[in-house]
Coordinates of C-alpha atoms in Angstrom, one line a residue:
M1 CA 46.6 15.6 -39.1
R2 CA 48.9 13.6 -36.8
H3 CA 45.9 11.6 -35.5
T4 CA 44.7 10.9 -39.0
L5 CA 48.1 9.7 -40.1
K6 CA 48.2 7.3 -37.1
L7 CA 44.9 5.9 -38.2
V8 CA 46.2 5.5 -41.7
F9 CA 49.3 3.7 -40.7
A10 CA 47.6 1.6 -38.0
A11 CA 45.2 0.3 -40.7
A12 CA 48.1 -0.3 -43.0
A13 CA 49.9 -2.3 -40.4
L14 CA 46.8 -4.5 -39.8
L15 CA 46.3 -5.1 -43.5
A16 CA 49.9 -5.6 -44.3
G17 CA 50.2 -8.7 -42.2
C18 CA 53.4 -7.7 -40.5
A19 CA 53.4 -10.6 -38.0
T20 CA 54.4 -14.0 -39.2
A21 CA 55.5 -17.1 -37.4
P22 CA 58.9 -16.6 -35.7
Q23 CA 61.8 -17.8 -37.8
P24 CA 65.3 -18.9 -36.7
V25 CA 67.5 -15.8 -36.4
A26 CA 70.3 -15.9 -39.0
T27 CA 73.9 -15.7 -37.7
E28 CA 75.4 -15.1 -41.1
P29 CA 74.6 -12.4 -43.7
V30 CA 71.4 -13.3 -45.5
K31 CA 71.2 -13.0 -49.3
V32 CA 67.9 -11.9 -50.8
R33 CA 67.0 -11.6 -54.5
V34 CA 64.3 -9.0 -55.4
L35 CA 62.9 -9.4 -58.9
A36 CA 61.1 -6.3 -60.2
I37 CA 59.0 -5.1 -63.2
N38 CA 57.0 -2.0 -63.9
D39 CA 54.5 -0.6 -66.4
F40 CA 53.5 -4.0 -67.7
H41 CA 50.2 -2.5 -69.2
G42 CA 48.7 -5.9 -69.9
N43 CA 51.1 -6.9 -72.6
L44 CA 50.5 -10.7 -72.3
R45 CA 51.9 -11.1 -75.8
P46 CA 55.3 -9.4 -76.6
A47 CA 54.9 -5.8 -77.6
T48 CA 55.7 -5.0 -81.2
G49 CA 58.2 -2.4 -80.3
G50 CA 60.6 -4.7 -78.4
L51 CA 63.4 -3.0 -76.5
R52 CA 65.8 -0.5 -78.0
I53 CA 69.3 -0.9 -76.7
Q54 CA 72.9 0.2 -77.6
D55 CA 74.2 -1.9 -80.5
P56 CA 76.9 -4.2 -78.9
A57 CA 78.7 -4.2 -82.3
N58 CA 78.5 -0.4 -82.7
P59 CA 78.1 1.6 -79.5
G60 CA 77.2 4.7 -81.5
K61 CA 74.0 3.1 -82.8
T62 CA 71.0 1.4 -81.3
V63 CA 69.2 -1.8 -82.2
V64 CA 65.7 -3.2 -81.3
V65 CA 65.7 -6.5 -79.4
P66 CA 62.5 -8.6 -79.4
A67 CA 61.5 -8.9 -75.8
G68 CA 58.6 -9.3 -73.4
G69 CA 55.4 -11.3 -73.2
A70 CA 53.9 -13.1 -70.2
E71 CA 55.1 -16.6 -71.4
Q72 CA 58.8 -15.6 -71.5
L73 CA 58.5 -13.3 -68.5
A74 CA 57.2 -16.1 -66.3
T75 CA 60.1 -18.3 -67.3
A76 CA 62.6 -15.5 -66.7
V77 CA 61.3 -14.8 -63.2
A78 CA 61.4 -18.6 -62.4
E79 CA 65.0 -18.9 -63.6
L80 CA 66.2 -15.8 -61.8
R81 CA 64.6 -17.0 -58.6
K82 CA 66.9 -20.0 -58.6
A83 CA 69.9 -17.8 -57.8
S84 CA 68.7 -17.4 -54.2
P85 CA 66.7 -19.4 -51.7
N86 CA 65.3 -16.1 -50.5
S87 CA 63.4 -14.2 -53.2
V88 CA 60.4 -11.9 -53.8
F89 CA 58.8 -10.8 -57.1
V90 CA 57.5 -7.2 -56.9
A91 CA 56.3 -4.4 -59.3
A92 CA 56.1 -0.6 -59.4
G93 CA 52.7 0.0 -60.9
D94 CA 50.8 0.4 -64.1
L95 CA 50.3 -3.4 -64.4
V96 CA 46.9 -2.7 -66.0
G97 CA 45.4 0.2 -68.0
A98 CA 46.2 1.3 -71.6
T99 CA 46.3 -2.5 -72.3
P100 CA 46.1 -4.4 -75.6
L101 CA 42.7 -5.7 -76.6
L102 CA 43.4 -9.2 -75.2
S103 CA 43.4 -7.8 -71.7
A104 CA 41.2 -4.8 -72.1
L105 CA 38.1 -6.6 -73.4
F106 CA 38.0 -8.5 -70.1
R107 CA 38.6 -5.5 -67.8
D108 CA 42.2 -6.5 -67.4
E109 CA 41.3 -9.7 -65.5
P110 CA 43.6 -11.8 -67.8
T111 CA 46.6 -9.6 -66.7
I112 CA 45.9 -10.0 -63.0
E113 CA 45.5 -13.7 -63.5
S114 CA 48.7 -13.9 -65.4
L115 CA 50.8 -12.0 -62.9
S116 CA 49.3 -13.9 -60.0
L117 CA 50.1 -17.2 -61.8
M118 CA 53.8 -16.2 -62.2
G119 CA 54.1 -15.4 -58.5
L120 CA 54.0 -11.7 -58.2
E121 CA 53.7 -10.9 -54.5
I122 CA 53.6 -7.1 -54.1
S123 CA 53.0 -4.1 -56.3
S124 CA 52.6 -0.4 -55.8
V125 CA 49.6 1.2 -57.6
G126 CA 50.3 3.3 -60.7
N127 CA 48.2 6.1 -62.2
H128 CA 46.7 3.6 -64.7
E129 CA 45.3 1.5 -61.9
F130 CA 42.9 4.4 -61.4
D131 CA 41.7 4.6 -65.0
K132 CA 38.3 3.1 -64.2
G133 CA 38.1 4.3 -60.6
A134 CA 38.9 3.2 -57.1
A135 CA 36.0 0.7 -56.9
E136 CA 37.3 -1.1 -60.0
L137 CA 40.9 -1.2 -58.6
L138 CA 39.5 -2.8 -55.4
R139 CA 37.6 -5.3 -57.5
L140 CA 40.8 -6.3 -59.3
Q141 CA 42.4 -6.8 -55.9
R142 CA 39.5 -8.7 -54.2
G143 CA 37.8 -10.4 -57.2
G144 CA 34.2 -10.7 -58.3
C145 CA 32.3 -9.7 -61.4
D146 CA 31.9 -6.2 -62.7
P147 CA 28.5 -4.9 -61.3
K148 CA 27.3 -3.7 -64.7
E149 CA 29.0 -5.9 -67.2
G150 CA 29.1 -9.1 -65.2
C151 CA 31.8 -11.7 -65.9
K152 CA 33.1 -12.0 -69.4
G153 CA 35.9 -14.4 -68.8
P154 CA 35.8 -18.2 -68.8
T155 CA 35.4 -18.3 -65.0
T156 CA 34.4 -16.1 -62.1
F157 CA 37.3 -13.6 -61.5
K158 CA 39.1 -14.4 -58.2
G159 CA 41.1 -11.2 -57.9
A160 CA 44.8 -10.7 -57.5
S161 CA 46.9 -13.1 -55.4
F162 CA 49.4 -10.3 -55.0
Q163 CA 49.0 -7.3 -52.8
Y164 CA 48.6 -3.8 -54.2
L165 CA 50.0 -1.0 -52.0
A166 CA 48.9 2.6 -51.9
A167 CA 50.7 4.4 -49.1
S168 CA 50.0 7.9 -50.4
T169 CA 46.5 7.4 -51.6
V170 CA 43.9 8.3 -49.0
D171 CA 40.2 8.0 -49.0
K172 CA 39.0 11.5 -48.0
R173 CA 35.9 10.1 -46.3
T174 CA 37.7 7.8 -43.9
G175 CA 41.2 9.3 -43.7
L176 CA 42.6 5.8 -44.4
T177 CA 44.7 4.6 -47.2
L178 CA 42.7 3.0 -50.0
L179 CA 45.0 -0.1 -49.9
P180 CA 47.7 -1.1 -47.4
A181 CA 50.7 1.3 -47.2
Y182 CA 53.3 -1.5 -47.0
K183 CA 53.9 -5.2 -46.7
V184 CA 56.6 -6.9 -44.7
K185 CA 58.3 -10.1 -45.8
T186 CA 60.7 -12.0 -43.5
F187 CA 63.8 -13.7 -44.7
Q188 CA 65.5 -16.1 -42.2
G189 CA 64.1 -14.0 -39.4
I190 CA 65.0 -10.6 -40.8
P191 CA 62.0 -8.4 -41.8
V192 CA 62.1 -6.3 -45.0
A193 CA 59.4 -3.7 -45.5
F194 CA 58.1 -2.8 -49.0
I195 CA 56.3 0.5 -49.2
G196 CA 54.2 1.1 -52.3
L197 CA 52.9 4.3 -53.7
T198 CA 52.1 6.2 -56.9
L199 CA 53.0 9.7 -58.0
K200 CA 51.5 12.7 -56.3
G201 CA 50.4 14.1 -59.8
T202 CA 48.1 11.2 -60.5
P203 CA 44.9 13.4 -60.4
G204 CA 46.3 15.4 -63.3
I205 CA 46.9 12.4 -65.6
V206 CA 43.8 10.2 -65.2
V207 CA 40.1 10.8 -65.8
P208 CA 39.0 13.0 -62.9
A209 CA 36.1 10.6 -62.1
G210 CA 38.7 7.8 -61.5
V211 CA 40.2 9.6 -58.5
A212 CA 37.1 11.3 -57.1
G213 CA 37.1 11.3 -53.3
L214 CA 40.8 10.4 -53.1
E215 CA 43.8 12.4 -52.0
F216 CA 47.3 11.8 -53.4
R217 CA 49.9 12.9 -50.9
D218 CA 53.6 13.8 -51.4
E219 CA 55.6 10.8 -52.1
A220 CA 58.7 11.5 -50.0
D221 CA 56.7 12.9 -47.1
T222 CA 54.6 9.8 -47.0
V223 CA 57.6 7.4 -46.9
N224 CA 59.3 9.5 -44.3
E225 CA 56.2 9.4 -42.0
L226 CA 56.3 5.6 -42.3
V227 CA 60.0 5.0 -41.5
P228 CA 59.9 5.6 -37.7
R229 CA 56.8 3.5 -37.4
L230 CA 58.5 0.6 -39.2
Q231 CA 61.6 1.1 -37.1
A232 CA 59.5 0.9 -34.0
Q233 CA 58.5 -2.6 -35.1
G234 CA 62.2 -3.6 -35.4
I235 CA 62.3 -3.2 -39.2
E236 CA 65.4 -1.6 -40.6
A237 CA 65.5 -2.9 -44.2
I238 CA 63.2 -0.7 -46.2
V239 CA 62.4 -0.8 -49.9
V240 CA 60.2 1.7 -51.8
L241 CA 58.1 0.7 -54.8
I242 CA 57.1 4.0 -56.4
H243 CA 55.3 4.7 -59.6
E244 CA 57.3 7.7 -60.6
G245 CA 60.6 7.8 -62.5
G246 CA 63.2 9.6 -64.4
V247 CA 64.9 9.9 -67.8
P248 CA 68.4 8.5 -68.1
T249 CA 71.0 9.2 -70.6
G250 CA 72.6 5.8 -70.8
D251 CA 71.8 2.3 -72.0
Y252 CA 69.3 0.0 -70.3
N253 CA 71.6 -1.3 -67.6
E254 CA 73.5 1.9 -66.7
C255 CA 73.0 5.4 -65.6
P256 CA 75.6 8.0 -66.5
G257 CA 73.0 10.7 -65.9
I258 CA 69.4 10.9 -64.8
S259 CA 66.8 13.7 -64.6
G260 CA 63.1 13.8 -63.8
P261 CA 60.9 13.9 -60.7
I262 CA 62.4 10.7 -59.1
V263 CA 65.8 12.5 -58.5
N264 CA 64.4 15.0 -56.0
I265 CA 62.1 12.5 -54.4
V266 CA 65.0 10.1 -53.7
K267 CA 67.1 13.0 -52.3
K268 CA 64.3 13.8 -49.9
L269 CA 63.8 10.3 -48.6
D270 CA 64.9 9.3 -45.1
K271 CA 68.3 7.7 -45.2
A272 CA 66.8 4.6 -43.8
V273 CA 65.3 3.8 -47.2
D274 CA 67.8 1.3 -48.8
L275 CA 66.4 0.7 -52.3
V276 CA 64.0 2.5 -54.6
I277 CA 62.3 0.6 -57.4
T278 CA 60.6 3.0 -59.9
G279 CA 58.4 3.2 -63.0
H280 CA 56.1 5.5 -64.9
T281 CA 58.6 6.9 -67.4
H282 CA 58.9 3.7 -69.4
R283 CA 62.6 3.8 -69.3
A284 CA 65.3 1.3 -68.1
Y285 CA 68.0 2.4 -65.8
N286 CA 70.3 1.1 -63.0
C287 CA 71.3 4.1 -61.0
R288 CA 72.9 5.4 -57.8
I289 CA 71.4 8.7 -56.6
E290 CA 73.4 10.0 -53.7
G291 CA 74.7 6.5 -53.1
R292 CA 71.2 4.8 -53.1
L293 CA 70.3 2.2 -55.6
V294 CA 67.4 3.3 -57.9
T295 CA 66.1 1.0 -60.7
S296 CA 63.6 0.8 -63.4
G297 CA 62.8 -2.0 -65.9
D298 CA 61.5 -0.3 -69.0
K299 CA 57.9 -1.3 -69.8
Y300 CA 55.7 -4.1 -71.1
G301 CA 57.7 -6.9 -69.4
T302 CA 60.7 -6.4 -71.6
I303 CA 63.0 -6.4 -68.5
V304 CA 63.2 -8.0 -65.1
T305 CA 65.4 -6.2 -62.7
A306 CA 67.3 -8.7 -60.6
I307 CA 68.4 -7.0 -57.3
D308 CA 70.6 -8.8 -54.9
L309 CA 70.5 -7.6 -51.3
V310 CA 72.6 -8.6 -48.3
L311 CA 71.0 -8.4 -44.9
D312 CA 73.1 -8.0 -41.7
P313 CA 71.7 -10.4 -39.0
K314 CA 72.9 -8.0 -36.3
T315 CA 71.6 -4.7 -37.5
R316 CA 68.8 -6.3 -39.5
D317 CA 69.5 -3.7 -42.3
I318 CA 70.6 -3.9 -45.9
T319 CA 74.3 -3.7 -46.2
S320 CA 74.6 -4.2 -50.0
A321 CA 72.3 -3.7 -53.0
V322 CA 73.3 -4.5 -56.6
A323 CA 71.0 -4.6 -59.6
D324 CA 71.1 -6.1 -63.1
N325 CA 68.4 -5.3 -65.7
V326 CA 67.8 -8.6 -67.5
I327 CA 66.2 -8.5 -70.9
V328 CA 63.3 -10.9 -71.3
R329 CA 64.5 -12.2 -74.7
A330 CA 62.6 -14.4 -77.0
N331 CA 65.0 -17.3 -76.2
F332 CA 63.4 -17.8 -72.8
A333 CA 61.1 -20.8 -73.0
K334 CA 57.4 -20.2 -73.0
D335 CA 55.8 -21.0 -69.7
P336 CA 53.0 -23.6 -70.5
R337 CA 50.6 -22.3 -67.8
Q338 CA 50.8 -18.8 -69.3
T339 CA 50.3 -20.2 -72.8
A340 CA 47.2 -22.0 -71.7
L341 CA 45.8 -18.8 -70.0
I342 CA 46.5 -16.6 -73.0
E343 CA 45.0 -19.1 -75.5
Q344 CA 41.9 -19.5 -73.3
Y345 CA 41.2 -15.7 -73.6
E346 CA 42.3 -15.5 -77.2
K347 CA 39.6 -17.9 -78.3
L348 CA 37.0 -15.5 -76.8
V349 CA 38.5 -12.3 -78.2
V350 CA 39.5 -13.4 -81.8
P351 CA 36.2 -12.7 -83.6
L352 CA 36.2 -9.1 -82.5
A353 CA 40.0 -8.5 -82.6
R354 CA 40.5 -9.8 -86.1
R355 CA 37.5 -8.0 -87.6
V356 CA 38.6 -6.0 -90.7
V357 CA 37.7 -2.3 -90.4
G358 CA 39.3 -0.8 -93.5
R359 CA 42.5 -0.2 -95.4
I360 CA 45.4 2.2 -95.3
A361 CA 48.0 3.1 -98.0
A362 CA 51.0 3.4 -95.8
A363 CA 52.2 3.1 -92.2
L364 CA 51.2 5.9 -89.9
P365 CA 54.0 6.6 -87.4
R366 CA 53.3 8.2 -84.0
E367 CA 56.8 9.7 -83.5
A368 CA 56.5 13.5 -83.4
N369 CA 58.7 16.0 -85.2
R370 CA 60.4 18.9 -83.4
A371 CA 57.1 20.9 -83.6
G372 CA 55.1 18.2 -81.9
E373 CA 53.3 16.7 -85.0
S374 CA 53.1 13.1 -86.1
P375 CA 51.3 11.5 -89.1
L376 CA 49.2 9.3 -86.8
G377 CA 48.4 12.2 -84.4
Q378 CA 47.1 14.2 -87.4
V379 CA 44.9 11.3 -88.5
I380 CA 43.4 10.8 -85.0
A381 CA 42.6 14.5 -84.6
D382 CA 41.0 14.5 -88.1
A383 CA 39.0 11.4 -87.2
Q384 CA 37.7 13.0 -84.0
L385 CA 36.8 16.2 -85.9
A386 CA 34.9 14.2 -88.5
A387 CA 33.1 12.1 -85.9
T388 CA 31.8 15.2 -84.1
Q389 CA 30.6 17.3 -87.0
D390 CA 27.0 16.8 -85.8
A391 CA 28.0 18.5 -82.6
G392 CA 29.3 21.5 -84.5
A393 CA 33.0 20.7 -84.0
Q394 CA 35.5 23.0 -85.7
I395 CA 38.7 22.0 -84.1
A396 CA 39.9 18.7 -82.5
F397 CA 42.9 18.3 -80.2
M398 CA 44.5 14.9 -79.3
N399 CA 46.9 14.4 -76.3
P400 CA 50.1 12.5 -77.3
G401 CA 49.9 10.2 -74.2
G402 CA 46.7 8.8 -75.5
I403 CA 48.4 7.4 -78.6
R404 CA 50.0 4.1 -77.5
A405 CA 51.3 2.6 -80.7
E406 CA 51.9 3.4 -84.3
L407 CA 49.6 2.0 -87.0
P408 CA 51.9 -0.2 -89.2
M409 CA 51.2 -1.1 -92.8
P410 CA 49.6 -4.5 -92.8
A411 CA 51.0 -7.0 -95.4
D412 CA 47.6 -7.2 -97.0
G413 CA 46.7 -3.5 -96.4
Q414 CA 43.8 -4.4 -94.3
V415 CA 43.5 -2.8 -90.9
R416 CA 41.9 -4.8 -88.1
Y417 CA 40.1 -3.7 -85.0
E418 CA 43.0 -4.9 -82.8
D419 CA 45.4 -2.6 -84.7
L420 CA 43.3 0.4 -83.9
F421 CA 42.8 -0.6 -80.3
S422 CA 46.5 -0.9 -79.8
V423 CA 46.7 2.8 -80.9
Q424 CA 43.9 4.0 -78.7
P425 CA 43.3 1.6 -75.8
F426 CA 41.7 4.0 -73.3
Y427 CA 38.2 3.8 -74.8
N428 CA 37.3 7.4 -74.0
N429 CA 34.2 9.3 -75.1
L430 CA 34.7 12.3 -77.4
V431 CA 33.5 15.5 -75.8
T432 CA 32.6 18.6 -77.8
M433 CA 32.5 22.0 -76.1
T434 CA 32.4 25.7 -76.8
L435 CA 35.6 27.7 -76.0
T436 CA 36.4 31.3 -76.8
G437 CA 39.4 32.1 -79.0
A438 CA 41.2 33.3 -75.8
Q439 CA 40.6 30.0 -74.1
V440 CA 42.0 28.1 -77.2
L441 CA 45.1 30.2 -76.9
Q442 CA 45.3 29.4 -73.2
L443 CA 44.9 25.7 -74.0
L444 CA 47.9 26.0 -76.4
E445 CA 50.0 27.8 -73.8
Q446 CA 49.2 25.0 -71.3
Q447 CA 51.2 22.6 -73.4
W448 CA 54.3 23.9 -71.6
Q449 CA 52.9 24.8 -68.2
G450 CA 53.6 22.1 -65.6
Q451 CA 54.2 19.6 -68.3
G452 CA 57.9 18.7 -67.8
A453 CA 60.9 19.8 -69.8
G454 CA 59.7 19.1 -73.3
G455 CA 56.1 20.1 -72.8
R456 CA 53.1 18.0 -73.9
L457 CA 52.3 19.0 -77.4
L458 CA 48.8 18.4 -78.7
H459 CA 48.0 17.0 -82.1
V460 CA 45.6 19.3 -84.0
S461 CA 43.0 18.7 -86.7
R462 CA 43.1 19.9 -90.3
S463 CA 42.4 23.6 -91.1
F464 CA 43.8 24.6 -87.7
S465 CA 47.4 26.0 -87.5
Y466 CA 49.7 28.0 -85.3
S467 CA 53.4 28.7 -84.7
W468 CA 55.4 28.6 -81.4
D469 CA 58.8 29.8 -80.4
A470 CA 60.9 27.7 -78.0
S471 CA 63.0 30.7 -77.1
R472 CA 60.0 32.6 -75.7
P473 CA 59.1 32.2 -72.0
I474 CA 56.5 29.7 -70.9
G475 CA 53.1 31.2 -71.1
Q476 CA 54.0 33.3 -74.1
R477 CA 55.3 30.7 -76.6
V478 CA 52.5 30.9 -79.2
V479 CA 53.5 33.4 -81.8
P480 CA 51.0 36.3 -81.7
G481 CA 48.7 36.3 -84.7
S482 CA 49.7 32.9 -85.8
V483 CA 46.7 30.9 -84.6
R484 CA 44.4 30.4 -87.6
L485 CA 41.3 28.4 -88.4
N486 CA 40.6 27.8 -92.1
G487 CA 43.3 30.3 -92.9
Q488 CA 41.7 33.1 -90.9
P489 CA 43.2 34.6 -87.7
L490 CA 41.5 33.4 -84.5
G491 CA 40.0 36.3 -82.6
P492 CA 39.9 36.2 -78.7
D493 CA 36.1 36.7 -78.6
A494 CA 35.2 34.0 -81.2
N495 CA 33.1 31.1 -80.0
L496 CA 34.5 27.8 -81.2
R497 CA 33.3 24.2 -81.0
V498 CA 36.3 22.1 -79.8
T499 CA 36.5 18.3 -79.5
V500 CA 38.8 16.4 -77.1
N501 CA 38.6 13.1 -75.4
A502 CA 36.9 12.7 -72.0
F503 CA 40.2 12.5 -70.2
M504 CA 41.3 15.9 -71.5
A505 CA 37.8 17.4 -71.0
G506 CA 38.1 16.6 -67.3
G507 CA 41.3 18.6 -67.1
G508 CA 43.6 15.6 -67.7
D509 CA 47.3 16.2 -68.5
S510 CA 46.9 19.6 -66.7
F511 CA 44.8 21.1 -69.5
G512 CA 42.6 22.8 -66.9
V513 CA 41.0 25.3 -69.2
L514 CA 39.0 22.6 -70.8
K515 CA 37.0 22.2 -67.6
D516 CA 35.6 25.7 -68.3
G517 CA 34.1 24.6 -71.7
R518 CA 30.4 25.4 -72.3
D519 CA 27.5 23.6 -74.0
V520 CA 29.3 20.3 -73.5
R521 CA 28.1 17.3 -75.7
T522 CA 29.3 13.8 -75.3
G523 CA 29.9 11.7 -78.4
M524 CA 31.1 8.3 -79.6
M525 CA 34.1 6.5 -78.3
D526 CA 37.5 7.6 -79.6
V527 CA 38.6 4.3 -81.1
D528 CA 35.2 4.0 -82.8
A529 CA 35.8 7.4 -84.4
L530 CA 39.1 6.2 -85.6
E531 CA 37.5 3.0 -87.0
L532 CA 34.9 5.1 -88.9
F533 CA 37.6 7.4 -90.3
V534 CA 39.8 4.5 -91.5
K535 CA 36.7 2.9 -93.1
N536 CA 35.8 6.0 -95.0
N537 CA 39.4 6.9 -96.1
P538 CA 41.0 3.8 -97.6
T539 CA 44.0 5.8 -99.0
L540 CA 45.3 7.1 -95.6
A541 CA 49.0 7.9 -95.7
P542 CA 51.3 10.4 -93.9
G543 CA 50.6 14.0 -95.0
P544 CA 52.7 17.1 -94.6
L545 CA 53.5 18.0 -91.0
D546 CA 52.7 21.7 -91.5
R547 CA 49.9 22.5 -89.1
V548 CA 52.2 23.4 -86.3
V549 CA 55.4 25.4 -86.9
R550 CA 58.2 25.6 -84.4
L551 CA 60.6 28.6 -84.3
N552 CA 63.9 28.1 -82.6

């Protein structure tokens, strides 16, 4: 193991480009500004949800502030750079994947081009960077056309000008990291190392085929193995870019309390790590965890975290780190180069994106009630059930993480393809399989097993219902005898045809029982099923949320 790790880190050092031309050694403290984003998810245009913050006029309430978009983000980064002659623009993963149609139709090449254009230099990989597999991630880094689909954009794709880092992601065949483990940038003769990595649990939240042949190692252990190797090179200033995060209790630029995986990870990190830039949870916070600065910039480019560091020329270490989460408000001017890039791709995408697919009678929110149901979740589950009737489907389940936006009520009532794609951007096949009644019950119990504090509650199709009790222990929360199909109790020996998306069918989101399904049949794509359902049901509106009942 030790020998393997040495190979990993040796390769990382070669790829990271640690050695640069010698610079004059500073005699006074050196100020450095680090600008950070996370979870951009290809939102080249401002996301419809904006950023929810505390109402300045009424601290007891919140307001939504329009924010984000590549045009304003580029300007914000450029303006924030002016505060220091030493600066670097970095990211903490999920720059691509689950993206709007404008990026997704071109395999996220527009997003990579946009971020390269605005000067991004370094990014950790996120779990969504693996949505289409390691080979596709490497193509986005290095450039070139997709081997099957070819080039769809206006020019041959050149690849990212920034460097993706993957310190904890190891190719099992070679024992080497898939991408460099770290990159070193020197400021007035003082080197600063940026270590990049994603969460250890990535295999459980992406399509299994996307991470085949890869090992995702413990986050803190990986960093702590690297620290002495960096110090041996004379590097004392160490920044971690990690695609894992927490859940704060305060507003976007504070942190009166934080929970979640990042807390224990930071506590385990070597004290030599000075700053931790995080992501994944789509939250904004500016925290101190045991005295160490830990930040996150919400999602979709709504925030740039401006972090001011002071480097000591004698110790070559960081002596001060202060952060400010800056909202990318609409009053930032639009960067003309970003505008030109976006318009170039929009001309190609408009005919498909604006195609009318049907009508709805009212907005379909995705926000779930206490039991875990939402109007949009019900509609999607029903759409997937209807689309797989020919495969014998009796029940359909939809994972909440696969629903990325609500379906608003259009002014003219007409739903367009881009609206549906915003809701379901993963473009997964539907998979129908046979499970026993006992396996369906096991699936329901897995909603709370290894899923975090609140669980991961599935949306269920019509004619299926059950009750659960929050006061019961995990593994026994489904109320005995409450699981019913078409009003009849579900027996443990019954054989049932169940539809899920391909992500879930592969055991995604830790629903491992689905990998044991029999007589598997692959169907149409999930967003196509939703399109067909909307087309055939022009009076869609929220119905009663009564399929799942929560007790306590």
